[in-house]
Each structure stands twice: as structure tokens, then as C-alpha cells.
CSV table of C-alpha atoms in Angstrom, one decimal:
chain,number,residue,atom,x,y,z
A,1,MET,CA,-41.1,27.4,0.5
A,2,TRP,CA,-42.4,25.4,3.8
A,3,VAL,CA,-43.1,22.5,1.1
A,4,SER,CA,-39.2,22.7,0.2
A,5,ASN,CA,-38.4,23.0,3.8
A,6,LEU,CA,-40.4,20.0,4.7
A,7,VAL,CA,-38.9,18.0,1.7
A,8,ALA,CA,-35.3,19.0,3.2
A,9,LEU,CA,-36.2,18.1,6.5
A,10,CYS,CA,-37.5,14.6,5.2
A,11,LEU,CA,-34.6,13.7,3.1
A,12,LEU,CA,-32.1,14.8,6.5
A,13,ALA,CA,-34.4,12.4,8.7
A,14,LEU,CA,-34.0,9.7,6.0
A,15,ALA,CA,-30.1,10.0,6.1
A,16,ALA,CA,-30.0,10.0,9.6
A,17,SER,CA,-31.9,7.0,9.8
A,18,ALA,CA,-29.7,5.3,7.2
A,19,GLU,CA,-26.7,5.9,9.2
A,20,ASN,CA,-28.4,5.0,12.3
A,21,LYS,CA,-29.7,1.6,11.1
A,22,LYS,CA,-28.2,-1.3,12.9
A,23,LEU,CA,-27.6,-4.5,11.3
A,24,SER,CA,-29.8,-7.3,11.7
A,25,SER,CA,-29.2,-10.1,14.4
A,26,HIS,CA,-28.1,-12.5,11.8
A,27,ALA,CA,-25.8,-10.0,10.5
A,28,SER,CA,-24.3,-9.2,13.8
A,29,THR,CA,-23.7,-12.6,14.6
A,30,LEU,CA,-21.9,-13.5,11.7
A,31,ALA,CA,-19.5,-10.4,12.1
A,32,ASP,CA,-18.5,-12.0,15.3
A,33,ASN,CA,-18.2,-15.4,14.0
A,34,SER,CA,-16.1,-14.2,10.9
A,35,ALA,CA,-13.8,-12.7,13.3
A,36,ASN,CA,-13.2,-15.8,15.6
A,37,LEU,CA,-12.8,-17.8,12.1
A,38,ALA,CA,-10.1,-15.4,11.1
A,39,PHE,CA,-8.3,-15.8,14.3
A,40,SER,CA,-8.1,-19.3,14.1
A,41,LEU,CA,-6.8,-19.1,10.3
A,42,TYR,CA,-4.4,-16.5,11.1
A,43,GLN,CA,-2.7,-18.5,14.0
A,44,ASN,CA,-3.0,-21.8,11.6
A,45,MET,CA,-1.2,-19.8,8.8
A,46,ALA,CA,1.6,-17.9,11.1
A,47,LYS,CA,2.9,-21.4,12.3
A,48,THR,CA,4.4,-22.0,8.4
A,49,LYS,CA,4.6,-18.7,7.1
A,50,ASP,CA,7.8,-17.7,8.8
A,51,THR,CA,9.1,-14.2,7.6
A,52,GLU,CA,6.2,-13.4,5.4
A,53,ASN,CA,3.6,-11.0,5.7
A,54,ILE,CA,-0.2,-12.3,6.3
A,55,LEU,CA,-3.5,-10.2,5.1
A,56,ILE,CA,-6.6,-11.7,5.8
A,57,SER,CA,-10.2,-10.1,5.3
A,58,PRO,CA,-12.5,-12.0,7.7
A,59,VAL,CA,-15.7,-10.5,6.2
A,60,VAL,CA,-14.4,-11.2,2.6
A,61,LEU,CA,-13.5,-14.6,3.9
A,62,ALA,CA,-16.8,-15.1,5.3
A,63,SER,CA,-18.5,-14.1,2.4
A,64,SER,CA,-16.8,-16.4,-0.2
A,65,LEU,CA,-17.6,-19.5,2.4
A,66,GLY,CA,-21.2,-18.3,2.2
A,67,MET,CA,-21.0,-18.9,-1.5
A,68,VAL,CA,-19.5,-22.1,-1.1
A,69,ALA,CA,-22.4,-23.0,1.1
A,70,LEU,CA,-24.7,-21.6,-1.4
A,71,GLY,CA,-23.2,-23.9,-4.3
A,72,GLY,CA,-22.6,-26.9,-1.8
A,73,LYS,CA,-25.1,-29.7,-1.0
A,74,SER,CA,-25.4,-32.0,2.2
A,75,SER,CA,-22.2,-32.6,4.2
A,76,THR,CA,-20.2,-29.9,2.1
A,77,ALA,CA,-22.2,-27.3,2.3
A,78,SER,CA,-22.8,-28.0,6.0
A,79,GLN,CA,-18.8,-27.8,6.7
A,80,ALA,CA,-18.8,-24.3,5.3
A,81,LYS,CA,-21.7,-23.2,7.6
A,82,THR,CA,-20.0,-24.9,10.4
A,83,LEU,CA,-16.7,-23.0,9.9
A,84,LEU,CA,-19.1,-19.9,10.1
A,85,ARG,CA,-20.6,-21.1,13.3
A,86,ALA,CA,-23.8,-20.5,11.4
A,87,ASP,CA,-25.1,-24.4,11.7
A,88,LYS,CA,-28.4,-23.3,13.2
A,89,LEU,CA,-29.0,-20.5,10.7
A,90,LYS,CA,-31.5,-21.2,7.8
A,91,ASP,CA,-29.9,-20.8,4.4
A,92,GLU,CA,-31.8,-17.8,3.5
A,93,HIS,CA,-31.0,-16.0,7.0
A,94,LEU,CA,-27.0,-16.8,6.3
A,95,HIS,CA,-26.9,-15.2,3.1
A,96,ALA,CA,-28.8,-12.2,3.6
A,97,GLY,CA,-26.9,-11.6,6.8
A,98,LEU,CA,-23.4,-12.1,5.2
A,99,SER,CA,-24.8,-10.0,2.3
A,100,GLU,CA,-25.7,-7.3,4.7
A,101,LEU,CA,-22.4,-7.4,6.6
A,102,LEU,CA,-20.6,-7.2,3.3
A,103,SER,CA,-22.8,-4.2,1.8
A,104,GLU,CA,-22.7,-2.4,5.1
A,105,VAL,CA,-18.8,-2.3,5.5
A,106,SER,CA,-18.0,-1.7,1.8
A,107,ASP,CA,-20.0,1.2,1.2
A,108,ALA,CA,-17.8,3.9,-0.3
A,109,LYS,CA,-20.3,6.7,-0.3
A,110,THR,CA,-20.3,6.3,3.5
A,111,ARG,CA,-17.1,5.3,4.5
A,112,ASN,CA,-14.1,7.6,3.8
A,113,THR,CA,-11.4,4.8,3.3
A,114,THR,CA,-10.4,3.0,0.0
A,115,TRP,CA,-11.4,-0.7,0.0
A,116,MET,CA,-11.7,-2.2,-3.5
A,117,ILE,CA,-13.3,-5.9,-2.8
A,118,ASN,CA,-13.2,-8.3,-6.2
A,119,ASN,CA,-14.7,-11.6,-6.1
A,120,ARG,CA,-14.4,-14.4,-8.9
A,121,LEU,CA,-15.2,-18.0,-9.2
A,122,TYR,CA,-13.1,-19.4,-12.2
A,123,GLY,CA,-14.6,-23.1,-13.5
A,124,PRO,CA,-12.9,-25.2,-16.2
A,125,SER,CA,-14.0,-24.8,-19.7
A,126,SER,CA,-16.2,-27.7,-19.6
A,127,VAL,CA,-18.6,-26.4,-16.8
A,128,ALA,CA,-21.9,-24.9,-17.0
A,129,PHE,CA,-22.8,-22.6,-14.5
A,130,ALA,CA,-26.4,-22.9,-13.2
A,131,GLU,CA,-28.4,-19.7,-13.9
A,132,ASP,CA,-29.9,-19.8,-10.5
A,133,PHE,CA,-26.6,-20.0,-8.9
A,134,VAL,CA,-24.8,-17.3,-11.0
A,135,LYS,CA,-27.9,-14.7,-10.3
A,136,THR,CA,-27.8,-15.6,-6.3
A,137,SER,CA,-24.2,-15.4,-5.6
A,138,LYS,CA,-23.8,-12.4,-7.8
A,139,LYS,CA,-26.9,-10.7,-5.4
A,140,HIS,CA,-25.5,-11.8,-2.0
A,141,TYR,CA,-21.7,-11.9,-2.7
A,142,ASN,CA,-21.1,-9.7,-5.6
A,143,TYR,CA,-19.3,-12.9,-7.3
A,144,ASP,CA,-18.6,-12.7,-10.8
A,145,HIS,CA,-18.0,-16.1,-12.7
A,146,SER,CA,-15.9,-17.2,-15.5
A,147,LYS,CA,-14.8,-20.4,-17.5
A,148,ILE,CA,-11.2,-20.5,-18.5
A,149,ASN,CA,-9.0,-23.1,-19.6
A,150,PHE,CA,-7.0,-24.2,-17.0
A,151,ARG,CA,-4.9,-26.9,-19.4
A,152,ASP,CA,-3.3,-23.9,-21.1
A,153,LYS,CA,-1.7,-23.1,-17.8
A,154,ARG,CA,0.6,-19.8,-18.9
A,155,SER,CA,-2.7,-18.2,-20.3
A,156,ALA,CA,-4.9,-19.3,-17.4
A,157,VAL,CA,-2.1,-17.8,-15.0
A,158,ASN,CA,-2.0,-14.6,-17.2
A,159,SER,CA,-5.9,-14.3,-17.4
A,160,ILE,CA,-6.3,-14.5,-13.8
A,161,ASN,CA,-3.5,-11.7,-12.8
A,162,GLU,CA,-4.9,-9.6,-15.8
A,163,TRP,CA,-8.3,-9.6,-13.8
A,164,ALA,CA,-6.7,-9.0,-10.6
A,165,ALA,CA,-4.8,-6.3,-11.6
A,166,LYS,CA,-7.6,-4.5,-13.5
A,167,SER,CA,-10.2,-4.8,-10.8
A,168,THR,CA,-7.7,-3.1,-8.2
A,169,GLY,CA,-6.5,-0.6,-10.5
A,170,GLY,CA,-3.2,-2.2,-10.9
A,171,LYS,CA,-2.4,-2.7,-7.1
A,172,LEU,CA,-2.3,-6.4,-7.5
A,173,PRO,CA,-0.2,-7.2,-10.5
A,174,GLU,CA,0.5,-10.9,-9.5
A,175,ILE,CA,-1.8,-13.2,-7.2
A,176,THR,CA,-0.4,-16.3,-8.6
A,177,LYS,CA,2.8,-17.7,-10.7
A,178,GLU,CA,1.0,-21.1,-11.3
A,179,VAL,CA,-2.0,-23.4,-11.6
A,180,VAL,CA,-1.6,-26.8,-10.3
A,181,ASN,CA,-5.2,-28.6,-10.7
A,182,THR,CA,-6.7,-28.2,-14.3
A,183,ASP,CA,-10.0,-29.9,-13.1
A,184,GLY,CA,-11.5,-27.9,-10.4
A,185,ALA,CA,-13.0,-24.8,-9.4
A,186,MET,CA,-10.9,-21.6,-8.3
A,187,ILE,CA,-12.1,-18.7,-5.9
A,188,VAL,CA,-10.1,-15.5,-6.2
A,189,ASN,CA,-10.6,-12.6,-3.8
A,190,ALA,CA,-8.9,-9.5,-4.9
A,191,MET,CA,-8.9,-6.4,-2.7
A,192,PHE,CA,-7.1,-3.0,-2.2
A,193,PHE,CA,-7.2,-1.4,1.2
A,194,LYS,CA,-5.9,1.9,1.7
A,195,PRO,CA,-6.6,3.4,5.5
A,196,HIS,CA,-7.6,7.2,5.5
A,197,TRP,CA,-6.3,8.5,8.8
A,198,ASP,CA,-8.8,10.5,10.8
A,199,GLN,CA,-5.7,12.8,11.7
A,200,LYS,CA,-3.4,12.6,8.5
A,201,PHE,CA,0.5,12.7,8.8
A,202,HIS,CA,2.4,15.6,7.6
A,203,ALA,CA,3.9,15.1,4.1
A,204,ASN,CA,7.0,16.7,4.9
A,205,MET,CA,7.8,14.8,8.0
A,206,VAL,CA,8.6,11.4,5.9
A,207,ASP,CA,12.5,10.3,5.9
A,208,ASN,CA,14.2,7.1,5.2
A,209,ARG,CA,14.7,4.6,8.2
A,210,GLY,CA,15.7,0.9,8.9
A,211,PHE,CA,12.9,-1.5,9.5
A,212,LEU,CA,14.2,-4.5,11.1
A,213,VAL,CA,12.8,-7.7,9.5
A,214,THR,CA,15.4,-9.9,11.5
A,215,ARG,CA,18.6,-9.4,13.7
A,216,SER,CA,20.6,-9.9,10.5
A,217,PHE,CA,18.2,-8.2,8.2
A,218,THR,CA,17.1,-4.3,7.7
A,219,VAL,CA,15.3,-3.2,5.0
A,220,ALA,CA,15.0,0.7,3.9
A,221,VAL,CA,11.5,2.3,4.2
A,222,PRO,CA,10.3,5.7,4.6
A,223,MET,CA,8.7,6.5,8.0
A,224,MET,CA,5.9,8.8,8.5
A,225,HIS,CA,5.8,10.6,11.8
A,226,ARG,CA,3.2,12.7,14.1
A,227,THR,CA,2.1,13.3,17.4
A,228,GLY,CA,-1.1,13.4,18.5
A,229,LEU,CA,-4.2,12.1,21.2
A,230,TYR,CA,-4.8,8.1,20.7
A,231,ASP,CA,-5.9,5.4,22.7
A,232,PHE,CA,-3.3,3.6,24.0
A,233,TYR,CA,-2.1,0.8,26.2
A,234,GLU,CA,1.0,-1.0,27.5
A,235,ASP,CA,0.7,-4.5,28.6
A,236,LYS,CA,3.7,-4.7,30.6
A,237,GLN,CA,3.0,-8.4,31.6
A,238,ASN,CA,3.6,-9.2,27.9
A,239,SER,CA,5.9,-6.8,26.9
A,240,LEU,CA,3.9,-5.0,23.9
A,241,TYR,CA,2.3,-1.9,23.1
A,242,VAL,CA,-1.3,-1.6,21.5
A,243,LEU,CA,-2.2,1.6,19.8
A,244,ASP,CA,-5.7,2.3,18.1
A,245,MET,CA,-5.5,4.9,15.3
A,246,PRO,CA,-9.0,6.2,14.2
A,247,LEU,CA,-9.8,6.0,10.2
A,248,GLY,CA,-12.1,7.8,7.9
A,249,GLN,CA,-14.6,9.8,10.3
A,250,LYS,CA,-13.7,7.5,13.5
A,251,GLN,CA,-15.9,4.6,11.5
A,252,ALA,CA,-13.1,2.2,11.8
A,253,SER,CA,-9.8,2.0,13.8
A,254,MET,CA,-6.3,0.3,12.7
A,255,ILE,CA,-5.4,-1.6,16.0
A,256,LEU,CA,-1.5,-1.9,16.0
A,257,ILE,CA,-0.4,-4.4,18.4
A,258,MET,CA,3.9,-4.4,18.7
A,259,PRO,CA,6.3,-6.1,20.9
A,260,TYR,CA,8.7,-4.0,22.9
A,261,HIS,CA,11.7,-5.0,20.9
A,262,LEU,CA,12.3,-7.0,17.9
A,263,GLU,CA,11.3,-10.5,18.3
A,264,PRO,CA,10.2,-13.3,16.2
A,265,LEU,CA,6.1,-12.8,16.2
A,266,ALA,CA,5.1,-16.5,17.6
A,267,ARG,CA,4.9,-15.3,21.4
A,268,LEU,CA,2.5,-12.7,20.7
A,269,GLU,CA,0.3,-14.8,18.1
A,270,LYS,CA,-0.1,-17.5,20.9
A,271,LEU,CA,-2.0,-14.5,23.1
A,272,LEU,CA,-4.3,-13.4,20.0
A,273,THR,CA,-7.8,-14.0,20.3
A,274,LYS,CA,-10.8,-12.0,19.8
A,275,THR,CA,-11.0,-12.0,23.8
A,276,GLN,CA,-7.5,-10.9,24.4
A,277,VAL,CA,-7.6,-8.1,21.9
A,278,GLU,CA,-11.1,-6.9,23.4
A,279,ALA,CA,-9.6,-7.1,26.8
A,280,TRP,CA,-6.2,-4.8,25.4
A,281,LEU,CA,-8.7,-2.3,23.9
A,282,SER,CA,-11.0,-2.1,27.4
A,283,LYS,CA,-7.7,-1.0,29.1
A,284,MET,CA,-6.8,1.7,26.7
A,285,GLU,CA,-6.3,5.6,27.7
A,286,ASN,CA,-6.3,8.4,25.4
A,287,ARG,CA,-2.8,10.3,25.9
A,288,ALA,CA,-0.4,11.9,23.9
A,289,VAL,CA,1.2,9.2,21.3
A,290,ALA,CA,4.4,10.2,19.0
A,291,ILE,CA,3.9,7.8,16.3
A,292,SER,CA,6.5,6.8,13.8
A,293,LEU,CA,5.0,4.2,11.1
A,294,PRO,CA,6.6,2.7,7.7
A,295,LYS,CA,4.9,4.6,4.6
A,296,VAL,CA,4.4,1.2,2.7
A,297,SER,CA,2.6,-0.9,0.0
A,298,LEU,CA,2.1,-4.6,0.5
A,299,GLU,CA,0.9,-7.1,-2.1
A,300,VAL,CA,0.1,-10.4,-0.7
A,301,SER,CA,-1.5,-13.5,-1.9
A,302,HIS,CA,-2.5,-16.5,0.2
A,303,ASN,CA,-3.9,-19.9,-1.2
A,304,LEU,CA,-6.2,-20.7,1.7
A,305,GLN,CA,-7.3,-24.2,0.3
A,306,LYS,CA,-5.2,-26.2,2.7
A,307,TYR,CA,-5.6,-24.0,5.9
A,308,LEU,CA,-9.3,-24.0,5.3
A,309,ALA,CA,-9.3,-27.7,5.2
A,310,GLU,CA,-7.1,-28.1,8.4
A,311,LEU,CA,-10.1,-25.9,10.2
A,312,GLY,CA,-12.7,-28.3,8.8
A,313,LEU,CA,-13.6,-27.5,5.1
A,314,THR,CA,-12.4,-30.9,4.1
A,315,GLU,CA,-15.3,-32.1,1.3
A,316,ALA,CA,-15.3,-29.2,-1.1
A,317,VAL,CA,-11.4,-29.1,-1.5
A,318,ASP,CA,-11.9,-33.0,-2.3
A,319,LYS,CA,-12.3,-34.2,-5.7
A,320,ALA,CA,-13.7,-37.5,-4.5
A,321,LYS,CA,-15.9,-36.0,-2.3
A,322,ALA,CA,-17.0,-32.6,-3.1
A,323,ASP,CA,-20.8,-32.1,-3.9
A,324,LEU,CA,-21.0,-28.6,-5.4
A,325,SER,CA,-23.8,-29.5,-7.6
A,326,ASN,CA,-25.6,-26.4,-7.0
A,327,ILE,CA,-22.9,-24.5,-9.0
A,328,SER,CA,-23.3,-26.6,-12.2
A,329,GLY,CA,-26.2,-29.0,-11.5
A,330,LYS,CA,-23.9,-31.9,-11.5
A,331,LYS,CA,-21.3,-33.1,-9.1
A,332,ASP,CA,-18.4,-32.1,-11.7
A,333,LEU,CA,-16.6,-29.5,-9.2
A,334,TYR,CA,-14.4,-29.5,-6.1
A,335,LEU,CA,-12.4,-26.4,-5.0
A,336,SER,CA,-9.1,-26.5,-6.4
A,337,ASP,CA,-7.7,-23.2,-5.0
A,338,PHE,CA,-8.7,-20.4,-3.1
A,339,PHE,CA,-6.8,-17.4,-3.4
A,340,HIS,CA,-7.3,-14.4,-1.0
A,341,ALA,CA,-5.0,-11.5,-2.1
A,342,SER,CA,-4.8,-8.0,-0.9
A,343,ALA,CA,-2.7,-5.1,-1.7
A,344,LEU,CA,-2.3,-2.6,1.1
A,345,GLU,CA,-1.2,0.8,1.0
A,346,LEU,CA,-0.1,3.0,4.2
A,347,ASN,CA,0.7,6.6,3.4
A,348,THR,CA,0.4,10.1,4.8
A,349,GLU,CA,-3.3,10.9,3.6
A,350,GLY,CA,-6.0,11.8,6.1
A,351,ASN,CA,-8.6,14.3,7.6
A,352,PRO,CA,-7.0,17.5,8.7
A,353,PHE,CA,-5.2,17.3,12.2
A,354,ASP,CA,-6.3,19.0,15.2
A,355,THR,CA,-4.1,22.0,15.7
A,356,THR,CA,-5.8,23.4,18.8
A,357,ILE,CA,-4.0,20.8,21.1
A,358,PHE,CA,-0.6,21.8,19.8
A,359,GLY,CA,1.6,23.5,22.6
A,360,THR,CA,-0.6,22.5,25.2
A,361,ASP,CA,-0.1,20.4,28.0
A,362,ARG,CA,-2.0,17.4,26.5
A,363,LEU,CA,0.9,16.6,24.2
A,364,ARG,CA,3.3,16.6,27.0
A,365,ASP,CA,5.6,13.5,27.3
A,366,PRO,CA,4.2,11.9,24.5
A,367,LYS,CA,4.6,7.6,24.7
A,368,LEU,CA,7.0,6.4,21.7
A,369,PHE,CA,5.2,4.1,19.5
A,370,TYR,CA,8.3,3.6,16.9
A,371,VAL,CA,7.2,0.7,14.3
A,372,ASP,CA,10.6,0.0,13.2
A,373,HIS,CA,10.2,-3.8,13.6
A,374,PRO,CA,7.4,-6.6,13.0
A,375,PHE,CA,3.9,-6.0,14.2
A,376,ILE,CA,0.4,-7.2,14.0
A,377,PHE,CA,-2.6,-5.3,13.0
A,378,LEU,CA,-6.2,-5.1,12.8
A,379,VAL,CA,-8.7,-3.1,11.1
A,380,LYS,CA,-12.0,-3.0,13.4
A,381,ASP,CA,-15.4,-1.5,11.8
A,382,ASN,CA,-17.0,0.3,14.9
A,383,LYS,CA,-20.6,0.3,13.4
A,384,THR,CA,-20.7,-3.4,13.0
A,385,LYS,CA,-18.0,-4.6,15.2
A,386,SER,CA,-16.7,-6.9,12.6
A,387,ILE,CA,-13.0,-7.2,11.9
A,388,LEU,CA,-12.3,-6.0,8.2
A,389,TYR,CA,-8.6,-7.0,8.4
A,390,ILE,CA,-6.2,-9.4,10.2
A,391,GLY,CA,-2.7,-9.6,9.6
A,392,ARG,CA,1.0,-8.6,10.5
A,393,VAL,CA,3.8,-6.8,8.7
A,394,VAL,CA,7.0,-8.8,9.0
A,395,ARG,CA,9.0,-7.7,5.8
A,396,PRO,CA,8.2,-4.5,4.0
A,397,ASN,CA,8.9,-3.7,0.6
A,398,GLY,CA,12.4,-2.1,0.5
A,399,ASP,CA,16.1,-2.3,-0.4
A,400,LYS,CA,18.4,-4.2,2.0
A,401,MET,CA,20.4,-1.9,4.2
A,402,ARG,CA,24.1,-2.4,4.4
A,403,ASP,CA,26.0,-3.4,7.5
A,404,GLU,CA,28.2,-0.9,8.4
A,405,LEU,CA,30.0,-2.8,10.8
């Protein structure tokens, strides 16, 4: 009997040790660097996206840049490392650190939130992938590799979209409508993210409301409602609210940043830096908040090629300059497209809510957080301090509401 008890205690100790295991210094640094890169990329994209939704995963973006560094040589590889502020890291520490970070945040066994991450590098029919590159990129970045006839554009588009749909359980039916360049390599990230709230919304407390896209355009969305205790901050100087909604078993949080009233998000986006977000979070207070949040599904696909080039990844995307010879053993490839696609689903599902606070003074005079106009959000991982997502919801799916005036 004592032997079985000893075994049980040892297993518990191992489980606790795994749970409390800290990231290596390299992985922690890369988590921080990937967040800074994502803020820069987001602001770059926001200037041209107008009323479009944005969804970027800093961790997945960083791992893809790590894969570019792995496949590149000389200054082509150096530029990818520079974007990650990892110039001084040895290659083995870069790849091992990014691999560790990606594995940690996407571990479905320990995280009570749905996050499917699928990565594929497409090459033209003529390419011959180097065996060592295929093996290493699969090991560190979970990348699959596929040759495709880009010259048959319709077939290529169908093949790419079918793979993305299948790998996300049908959540991403289309990530691109066309293939422009037929002689390069294409990176595709296909993801599905569905937060599991630490305290669920009541399934019966959902009704149809209007979401104001602009002053002249409103769409109908189902709106979820709940009142509970949340970390909350009102930035009166900048006329905005910040709310922290814990996910899973409080392993991560969705941070919502919303202006007081309907307005273009450009003003807030100019404020948006990692330092500013940390300042807002440091000033939060736990208090009663009455939340109304759209129950929505979004599918967003970005071709990041030109945006990353603007930030410094100029060689990999240039046919004349790219040296991605570690991929095939020859200088016959450049990065013609970089599709970063995500499906996001916000619904009522989560852990049972804390009923002990109902009817108490703790829920008296709740602050209203009514999300009926565009907002910015981040998904922040509490263990690794990394940002899993940064984005904005400007136009959720929904039918245009008729103007009654």
C-alpha cells in the first residue's frame, strides 16, 4: 500500500513541477520581443485597414519569422532575427526558445481554451525541400511543407483554402481569393481561437442588439450579458475603459480596450504600446462590472508580406535579393506571400460563475461596460507574460440594421 502511495505522491510532485516550470531566459526574452513586434505591426496595418478587423498572434508570427531565419542565410536570416530583436542570440537558442514558447502557450492539456495552430510552407512544384530543413522546422515550429502548382491559380487557391478549412475544423473556409506570384514560397498560418471564460455568461441572457460600425452603419449582433467582479480601469484623461476578463483557469486574460463612445480607433491606436498597456493594467481595481459583449465569430486573413517588409524584412520578400537556400539548398526561392489567418469565436461558454457574491454589496453599483462599438483587445498569457493575440473588432458579422428615422 505504501508503495502505491509513494508512486502517487511522486506523480503529483512531477505534475506540480511541470506546472511550475519557468520558461528559459531565451524564451522569456522572445516572448517580450514578439509582443513589441506585434504592436509595431498592428499600428502599421491599422493605418491602411480603415473599417477592417485585425487579428495578429505575436507568438505564431515570431515562430514563423524563426522559420524564415532557419531557412535563410546571411543578411536574409539576419533581418528576420533583427525583427525579433534577437541579433545577439545564437541560432540554436533562437529556435529552441521560440519552440519552447510556442509549445507552452498552445498546450491543450493544461490550458482550458481552444486554440488550433496550423502552419504550412508552400513551395512551387519545382522546389526540392532540403531534408534537414523539413525536419528542423517541423521540430521547432510545427511546420508542414507542401509543393503546389501555383501556375494553376484556381487549383492552388482551392488547395490552400481546403487545407486551412480542414485544419481548423471548418472555421476558416477561405484565407485567400488569389495567388499572384507563381514562383515563390508561401507561408500560411491558419488558426482558430475560442476563449473559455473563467466565469461563463448565462446562455439565456443573450439578445439581439445593434453594434455601431460607424455613425451611419449599424449591424445586428447577439449580445451576451453578465455582472461579476473584474479588474477594471477608467482612463479619464484618454476617455477609455480597460477590462480584464480571465480565461480558462485564470491562465490567460482577454484585455478589452474601448473608447467611451463610438469613434474611429486611430486615436487609441496611437496610444497602443506594450508600455502603455502595462501602465493601464497596473492601475486596475477589482470591482463590480456589468458586461455586455457581442457573441460573434470572425474570420480574418492578412497577407503580412508588405507590412513585414516595411518593418525591415526586405530581403526575404525580394526575388532578386532573397537567400533562402537552407530551404532547398539553392537560391531559388523568395517569400512571395505570408498569410496570417485566424478565426475568433466569442460565446457564452466558460466555468461556472461564483454564486456566493450574488445579492451581496460586492455587486452593488456595477460599472457598465457596454461593447456596442469598435474596440481593441489583447489575449495575455499569465505564465509566460506573452501576448497570444492582439487585434480589433470594428465590424462583426451581422446584417445591416434598418435606419428607422
